[in-house]
Amino acid sequence: KIMGLLTAGAPLGWSETKKHAAYVRREGVMQFIRQYHKLSKATGAALYFGDEIEYTLMRIDPKTKEASLLLISPELLPYLQWEENHIPPDTPINVLWRPEYAAYMIEGTPGKPFGHLPAYLNTVEFNMQKRREQVQKR
C-alpha cells in the first residue's frame, strides 16, 4: 500500500484514529525504507528539503488551565487555504495547509522545498513562525 498526502475527505475522530495508529506507524516506516532503498545510490542531484508541522488544535481555559481539543480542522482549513486557492497560477506561495488524520489537527508546510545550499537553513525558522502566526490568527 502507498501512503500519501490527505488532500480531501473527513479526518477521523480520536477513537477511530486510535484504532489505526499501529498501521500508520508501520506503514510510515515501510515507506521510509522503500524510499531509502530507491534513492540510496542516486548521485548528482541537488537535495532540496522541507519540513512539516502537525498542529494540534486546542483551547486552554484561562481560569481552570484545562486543555480541550478543538475538532474544527474542516472549518478552519478553507480560511487558511484561501490565499492558495485564490492567487493566480504560478504565483509563489510561502505556506500550504492540509488536513491531517484527525479533526483536531492540521498540517502546515512550506509552499515549496527549500534550496540545496546551506544559506537556505536560515529561512526555515522564519517560515515556521509565519505558519504559527497564520493558524493563531484564526
mmCIF file with all atom_site columns, C-alpha atoms in Angstrom:
data_model
loop_
_atom_site.group_PDB
_atom_site.id
_atom_site.type_symbol
_atom_site.label_atom_id
_atom_site.label_alt_id
_atom_site.label_comp_id
_atom_site.label_asym_id
_atom_site.label_entity_id
_atom_site.label_seq_id
_atom_site.pdbx_PDB_ins_code
_atom_site.Cartn_x
_atom_site.Cartn_y
_atom_site.Cartn_z
_atom_site.occupancy
_atom_site.B_iso_or_equiv
_atom_site.pdbx_formal_charge
_atom_site.auth_seq_id
_atom_site.auth_comp_id
_atom_site.auth_asym_id
_atom_site.auth_atom_id
_atom_site.pdbx_PDB_model_num
ATOM 1   C CA . LYS A 1 1   ? 0.000   0.000  0.000   1.00 0.00 ? 1   LYS A CA 1
ATOM 2   C CA . ILE A 1 2   ? 1.077   3.568  -0.623  1.00 0.00 ? 2   ILE A CA 1
ATOM 3   C CA . MET A 1 3   ? 0.763   6.322  1.928   1.00 0.00 ? 3   MET A CA 1
ATOM 4   C CA . GLY A 1 4   ? 0.130   9.789  0.627   1.00 0.00 ? 4   GLY A CA 1
ATOM 5   C CA . LEU A 1 5   ? -0.968  13.297 1.343   1.00 0.00 ? 5   LEU A CA 1
ATOM 6   C CA . LEU A 1 6   ? -4.531  13.737 2.545   1.00 0.00 ? 6   LEU A CA 1
ATOM 7   C CA . THR A 1 7   ? -5.955  16.494 0.382   1.00 0.00 ? 7   THR A CA 1
ATOM 8   C CA . ALA A 1 8   ? -9.680  15.887 0.790   1.00 0.00 ? 8   ALA A CA 1
ATOM 9   C CA . GLY A 1 9   ? -12.024 13.851 2.915   1.00 0.00 ? 9   GLY A CA 1
ATOM 10  C CA . ALA A 1 10  ? -13.107 13.784 6.507   1.00 0.00 ? 10  ALA A CA 1
ATOM 11  C CA . PRO A 1 11  ? -10.471 13.368 9.215   1.00 0.00 ? 11  PRO A CA 1
ATOM 12  C CA . LEU A 1 12  ? -11.117 10.671 11.793  1.00 0.00 ? 12  LEU A CA 1
ATOM 13  C CA . GLY A 1 13  ? -12.165 11.355 15.356  1.00 0.00 ? 13  GLY A CA 1
ATOM 14  C CA . TRP A 1 14  ? -9.910  10.314 18.237  1.00 0.00 ? 14  TRP A CA 1
ATOM 15  C CA . SER A 1 15  ? -11.492 6.895  18.904  1.00 0.00 ? 15  SER A CA 1
ATOM 16  C CA . GLU A 1 16  ? -11.262 5.943  15.205  1.00 0.00 ? 16  GLU A CA 1
ATOM 17  C CA . THR A 1 17  ? -7.721  7.313  14.962  1.00 0.00 ? 17  THR A CA 1
ATOM 18  C CA . LYS A 1 18  ? -6.506  5.125  17.838  1.00 0.00 ? 18  LYS A CA 1
ATOM 19  C CA . LYS A 1 19  ? -7.698  2.021  16.009  1.00 0.00 ? 19  LYS A CA 1
ATOM 20  C CA . HIS A 1 20  ? -5.344  2.756  13.096  1.00 0.00 ? 20  HIS A CA 1
ATOM 21  C CA . ALA A 1 21  ? -2.264  4.056  14.959  1.00 0.00 ? 21  ALA A CA 1
ATOM 22  C CA . ALA A 1 22  ? -0.182  0.857  14.683  1.00 0.00 ? 22  ALA A CA 1
ATOM 23  C CA . TYR A 1 23  ? -0.895  0.595  10.953  1.00 0.00 ? 23  TYR A CA 1
ATOM 24  C CA . VAL A 1 24  ? 0.071   4.239  10.344  1.00 0.00 ? 24  VAL A CA 1
ATOM 25  C CA . ARG A 1 25  ? 3.349   3.806  12.252  1.00 0.00 ? 25  ARG A CA 1
ATOM 26  C CA . ARG A 1 26  ? 4.231   0.557  10.473  1.00 0.00 ? 26  ARG A CA 1
ATOM 27  C CA . GLU A 1 27  ? 3.426   1.874  7.001   1.00 0.00 ? 27  GLU A CA 1
ATOM 28  C CA . GLY A 1 28  ? 5.326   5.117  7.644   1.00 0.00 ? 28  GLY A CA 1
ATOM 29  C CA . VAL A 1 29  ? 8.464   3.160  8.492   1.00 0.00 ? 29  VAL A CA 1
ATOM 30  C CA . MET A 1 30  ? 8.000   0.913  5.449   1.00 0.00 ? 30  MET A CA 1
ATOM 31  C CA . GLN A 1 31  ? 7.542   3.936  3.196   1.00 0.00 ? 31  GLN A CA 1
ATOM 32  C CA . PHE A 1 32  ? 10.792  5.423  4.507   1.00 0.00 ? 32  PHE A CA 1
ATOM 33  C CA . ILE A 1 33  ? 12.684  2.163  3.940   1.00 0.00 ? 33  ILE A CA 1
ATOM 34  C CA . ARG A 1 34  ? 11.348  1.850  0.369   1.00 0.00 ? 34  ARG A CA 1
ATOM 35  C CA . GLN A 1 35  ? 12.370  5.424  -0.439  1.00 0.00 ? 35  GLN A CA 1
ATOM 36  C CA . TYR A 1 36  ? 15.782  4.923  1.140   1.00 0.00 ? 36  TYR A CA 1
ATOM 37  C CA . HIS A 1 37  ? 16.495  1.850  -0.991  1.00 0.00 ? 37  HIS A CA 1
ATOM 38  C CA . LYS A 1 38  ? 15.148  3.552  -4.106  1.00 0.00 ? 38  LYS A CA 1
ATOM 39  C CA . LEU A 1 39  ? 17.329  6.661  -3.678  1.00 0.00 ? 39  LEU A CA 1
ATOM 40  C CA . SER A 1 40  ? 20.386  5.430  -1.757  1.00 0.00 ? 40  SER A CA 1
ATOM 41  C CA . LYS A 1 41  ? 22.519  5.060  -4.901  1.00 0.00 ? 41  LYS A CA 1
ATOM 42  C CA . ALA A 1 42  ? 21.418  8.299  -6.588  1.00 0.00 ? 42  ALA A CA 1
ATOM 43  C CA . THR A 1 43  ? 24.183  10.758 -7.488  1.00 0.00 ? 43  THR A CA 1
ATOM 44  C CA . GLY A 1 44  ? 24.430  14.211 -8.994  1.00 0.00 ? 44  GLY A CA 1
ATOM 45  C CA . ALA A 1 45  ? 21.045  15.515 -7.888  1.00 0.00 ? 45  ALA A CA 1
ATOM 46  C CA . ALA A 1 46  ? 20.630  18.588 -5.718  1.00 0.00 ? 46  ALA A CA 1
ATOM 47  C CA . LEU A 1 47  ? 18.885  17.642 -2.498  1.00 0.00 ? 47  LEU A CA 1
ATOM 48  C CA . TYR A 1 48  ? 16.130  20.030 -1.555  1.00 0.00 ? 48  TYR A CA 1
ATOM 49  C CA . PHE A 1 49  ? 14.404  19.842 1.798   1.00 0.00 ? 49  PHE A CA 1
ATOM 50  C CA . GLY A 1 50  ? 11.303  20.911 3.594   1.00 0.00 ? 50  GLY A CA 1
ATOM 51  C CA . ASP A 1 51  ? 9.514   20.398 6.834   1.00 0.00 ? 51  ASP A CA 1
ATOM 52  C CA . GLU A 1 52  ? 6.017   19.822 8.030   1.00 0.00 ? 52  GLU A CA 1
ATOM 53  C CA . ILE A 1 53  ? 4.419   20.700 11.297  1.00 0.00 ? 53  ILE A CA 1
ATOM 54  C CA . GLU A 1 54  ? 1.329   18.945 12.543  1.00 0.00 ? 54  GLU A CA 1
ATOM 55  C CA . TYR A 1 55  ? -0.623  21.402 14.622  1.00 0.00 ? 55  TYR A CA 1
ATOM 56  C CA . THR A 1 56  ? -2.883  20.143 17.392  1.00 0.00 ? 56  THR A CA 1
ATOM 57  C CA . LEU A 1 57  ? -5.863  22.457 17.686  1.00 0.00 ? 57  LEU A CA 1
ATOM 58  C CA . MET A 1 58  ? -6.736  23.078 21.290  1.00 0.00 ? 58  MET A CA 1
ATOM 59  C CA . ARG A 1 59  ? -8.198  25.591 23.671  1.00 0.00 ? 59  ARG A CA 1
ATOM 60  C CA . ILE A 1 60  ? -6.851  26.236 27.140  1.00 0.00 ? 60  ILE A CA 1
ATOM 61  C CA . ASP A 1 61  ? -9.400  27.579 29.595  1.00 0.00 ? 61  ASP A CA 1
ATOM 62  C CA . PRO A 1 62  ? -7.783  30.680 31.124  1.00 0.00 ? 62  PRO A CA 1
ATOM 63  C CA . LYS A 1 63  ? -9.390  30.082 34.533  1.00 0.00 ? 63  LYS A CA 1
ATOM 64  C CA . THR A 1 64  ? -9.046  26.328 35.031  1.00 0.00 ? 64  THR A CA 1
ATOM 65  C CA . LYS A 1 65  ? -5.995  25.847 32.754  1.00 0.00 ? 65  LYS A CA 1
ATOM 66  C CA . GLU A 1 66  ? -7.690  22.749 31.352  1.00 0.00 ? 66  GLU A CA 1
ATOM 67  C CA . ALA A 1 67  ? -6.995  21.951 27.713  1.00 0.00 ? 67  ALA A CA 1
ATOM 68  C CA . SER A 1 68  ? -9.572  20.615 25.298  1.00 0.00 ? 68  SER A CA 1
ATOM 69  C CA . LEU A 1 69  ? -9.171  19.517 21.690  1.00 0.00 ? 69  LEU A CA 1
ATOM 70  C CA . LEU A 1 70  ? -10.910 21.620 19.058  1.00 0.00 ? 70  LEU A CA 1
ATOM 71  C CA . LEU A 1 71  ? -12.490 19.434 16.367  1.00 0.00 ? 71  LEU A CA 1
ATOM 72  C CA . ILE A 1 72  ? -12.537 22.310 13.876  1.00 0.00 ? 72  ILE A CA 1
ATOM 73  C CA . SER A 1 73  ? -9.984  21.479 11.183  1.00 0.00 ? 73  SER A CA 1
ATOM 74  C CA . PRO A 1 74  ? -12.642 21.004 8.449   1.00 0.00 ? 74  PRO A CA 1
ATOM 75  C CA . GLU A 1 75  ? -13.946 24.525 9.176   1.00 0.00 ? 75  GLU A CA 1
ATOM 76  C CA . LEU A 1 76  ? -10.507 26.117 9.677   1.00 0.00 ? 76  LEU A CA 1
ATOM 77  C CA . LEU A 1 77  ? -8.753  24.818 6.570   1.00 0.00 ? 77  LEU A CA 1
ATOM 78  C CA . PRO A 1 78  ? -10.753 26.850 3.985   1.00 0.00 ? 78  PRO A CA 1
ATOM 79  C CA . TYR A 1 79  ? -9.670  30.060 5.736   1.00 0.00 ? 79  TYR A CA 1
ATOM 80  C CA . LEU A 1 80  ? -6.022  29.016 5.856   1.00 0.00 ? 80  LEU A CA 1
ATOM 81  C CA . GLN A 1 81  ? -6.099  27.837 2.229   1.00 0.00 ? 81  GLN A CA 1
ATOM 82  C CA . TRP A 1 82  ? -7.841  30.964 0.892   1.00 0.00 ? 82  TRP A CA 1
ATOM 83  C CA . GLU A 1 83  ? -4.672  32.566 -0.494  1.00 0.00 ? 83  GLU A CA 1
ATOM 84  C CA . GLU A 1 84  ? -3.535  29.304 -2.064  1.00 0.00 ? 84  GLU A CA 1
ATOM 85  C CA . ASN A 1 85  ? -6.889  28.877 -3.810  1.00 0.00 ? 85  ASN A CA 1
ATOM 86  C CA . HIS A 1 86  ? -7.287  32.484 -4.994  1.00 0.00 ? 86  HIS A CA 1
ATOM 87  C CA . ILE A 1 87  ? -3.896  33.585 -6.285  1.00 0.00 ? 87  ILE A CA 1
ATOM 88  C CA . PRO A 1 88  ? -3.043  33.481 -9.991  1.00 0.00 ? 88  PRO A CA 1
ATOM 89  C CA . PRO A 1 89  ? -1.409  30.256 -11.218 1.00 0.00 ? 89  PRO A CA 1
ATOM 90  C CA . ASP A 1 90  ? 2.399   30.139 -10.959 1.00 0.00 ? 90  ASP A CA 1
ATOM 91  C CA . THR A 1 91  ? 2.401   32.754 -8.170  1.00 0.00 ? 91  THR A CA 1
ATOM 92  C CA . PRO A 1 92  ? 4.762   31.706 -5.380  1.00 0.00 ? 92  PRO A CA 1
ATOM 93  C CA . ILE A 1 93  ? 3.132   30.929 -2.056  1.00 0.00 ? 93  ILE A CA 1
ATOM 94  C CA . ASN A 1 94  ? 5.018   30.664 1.221   1.00 0.00 ? 94  ASN A CA 1
ATOM 95  C CA . VAL A 1 95  ? 2.757   28.315 3.154   1.00 0.00 ? 95  VAL A CA 1
ATOM 96  C CA . LEU A 1 96  ? 0.496   25.355 2.356   1.00 0.00 ? 96  LEU A CA 1
ATOM 97  C CA . TRP A 1 97  ? -2.163  23.944 4.681   1.00 0.00 ? 97  TRP A CA 1
ATOM 98  C CA . ARG A 1 98  ? -3.522  20.406 4.550   1.00 0.00 ? 98  ARG A CA 1
ATOM 99  C CA . PRO A 1 99  ? -5.784  18.226 6.655   1.00 0.00 ? 99  PRO A CA 1
ATOM 100 C CA . GLU A 1 100 ? -4.202  15.721 8.963   1.00 0.00 ? 100 GLU A CA 1
ATOM 101 C CA . TYR A 1 101 ? -5.693  12.415 10.040  1.00 0.00 ? 101 TYR A CA 1
ATOM 102 C CA . ALA A 1 102 ? -7.836  13.790 12.863  1.00 0.00 ? 102 ALA A CA 1
ATOM 103 C CA . ALA A 1 103 ? -10.372 16.608 13.111  1.00 0.00 ? 103 ALA A CA 1
ATOM 104 C CA . TYR A 1 104 ? -8.250  18.320 15.776  1.00 0.00 ? 104 TYR A CA 1
ATOM 105 C CA . MET A 1 105 ? -5.123  18.513 13.571  1.00 0.00 ? 105 MET A CA 1
ATOM 106 C CA . ILE A 1 106 ? -3.863  20.391 10.533  1.00 0.00 ? 106 ILE A CA 1
ATOM 107 C CA . GLU A 1 107 ? -0.536  20.301 8.711   1.00 0.00 ? 107 GLU A CA 1
ATOM 108 C CA . GLY A 1 108 ? 1.485   23.305 7.630   1.00 0.00 ? 108 GLY A CA 1
ATOM 109 C CA . THR A 1 109 ? 4.337   23.057 5.124   1.00 0.00 ? 109 THR A CA 1
ATOM 110 C CA . PRO A 1 110 ? 6.459   25.486 3.138   1.00 0.00 ? 110 PRO A CA 1
ATOM 111 C CA . GLY A 1 111 ? 4.924   26.447 -0.195  1.00 0.00 ? 111 GLY A CA 1
ATOM 112 C CA . LYS A 1 112 ? 7.897   24.916 -1.998  1.00 0.00 ? 112 LYS A CA 1
ATOM 113 C CA . PRO A 1 113 ? 11.015  22.996 -0.960  1.00 0.00 ? 113 PRO A CA 1
ATOM 114 C CA . PHE A 1 114 ? 13.901  24.952 0.487   1.00 0.00 ? 114 PHE A CA 1
ATOM 115 C CA . GLY A 1 115 ? 17.011  25.162 -1.666  1.00 0.00 ? 115 GLY A CA 1
ATOM 116 C CA . HIS A 1 116 ? 20.050  22.936 -1.570  1.00 0.00 ? 116 HIS A CA 1
ATOM 117 C CA . LEU A 1 117 ? 22.555  25.496 -0.278  1.00 0.00 ? 117 LEU A CA 1
ATOM 118 C CA . PRO A 1 118 ? 23.414  25.983 3.418   1.00 0.00 ? 118 PRO A CA 1
ATOM 119 C CA . ALA A 1 119 ? 22.064  29.557 3.287   1.00 0.00 ? 119 ALA A CA 1
ATOM 120 C CA . TYR A 1 120 ? 18.539  28.157 2.973   1.00 0.00 ? 120 TYR A CA 1
ATOM 121 C CA . LEU A 1 121 ? 18.793  26.812 6.523   1.00 0.00 ? 121 LEU A CA 1
ATOM 122 C CA . ASN A 1 122 ? 18.334  30.415 7.644   1.00 0.00 ? 122 ASN A CA 1
ATOM 123 C CA . THR A 1 123 ? 14.844  30.574 6.095   1.00 0.00 ? 123 THR A CA 1
ATOM 124 C CA . VAL A 1 124 ? 13.284  27.570 7.851   1.00 0.00 ? 124 VAL A CA 1
ATOM 125 C CA . GLU A 1 125 ? 12.585  29.184 11.221  1.00 0.00 ? 125 GLU A CA 1
ATOM 126 C CA . PHE A 1 126 ? 11.067  32.296 9.626   1.00 0.00 ? 126 PHE A CA 1
ATOM 127 C CA . ASN A 1 127 ? 8.704   30.130 7.561   1.00 0.00 ? 127 ASN A CA 1
ATOM 128 C CA . MET A 1 128 ? 7.709   28.168 10.680  1.00 0.00 ? 128 MET A CA 1
ATOM 129 C CA . GLN A 1 129 ? 6.955   31.427 12.504  1.00 0.00 ? 129 GLN A CA 1
ATOM 130 C CA . LYS A 1 130 ? 4.759   32.602 9.622   1.00 0.00 ? 130 LYS A CA 1
ATOM 131 C CA . ARG A 1 131 ? 2.745   29.374 9.770   1.00 0.00 ? 131 ARG A CA 1
ATOM 132 C CA . ARG A 1 132 ? 2.238   29.666 13.524  1.00 0.00 ? 132 ARG A CA 1
ATOM 133 C CA . GLU A 1 133 ? 1.066   33.266 13.129  1.00 0.00 ? 133 GLU A CA 1
ATOM 134 C CA . GLN A 1 134 ? -1.412  32.281 10.421  1.00 0.00 ? 134 GLN A CA 1
ATOM 135 C CA . VAL A 1 135 ? -3.001  29.485 12.436  1.00 0.00 ? 135 VAL A CA 1
ATOM 136 C CA . GLN A 1 136 ? -3.137  31.541 15.639  1.00 0.00 ? 136 GLN A CA 1
ATOM 137 C CA . LYS A 1 137 ? -4.955  34.391 13.851  1.00 0.00 ? 137 LYS A CA 1
ATOM 138 C CA . ARG A 1 138 ? -7.915  32.105 13.250  1.00 0.00 ? 138 ARG A CA 1
#
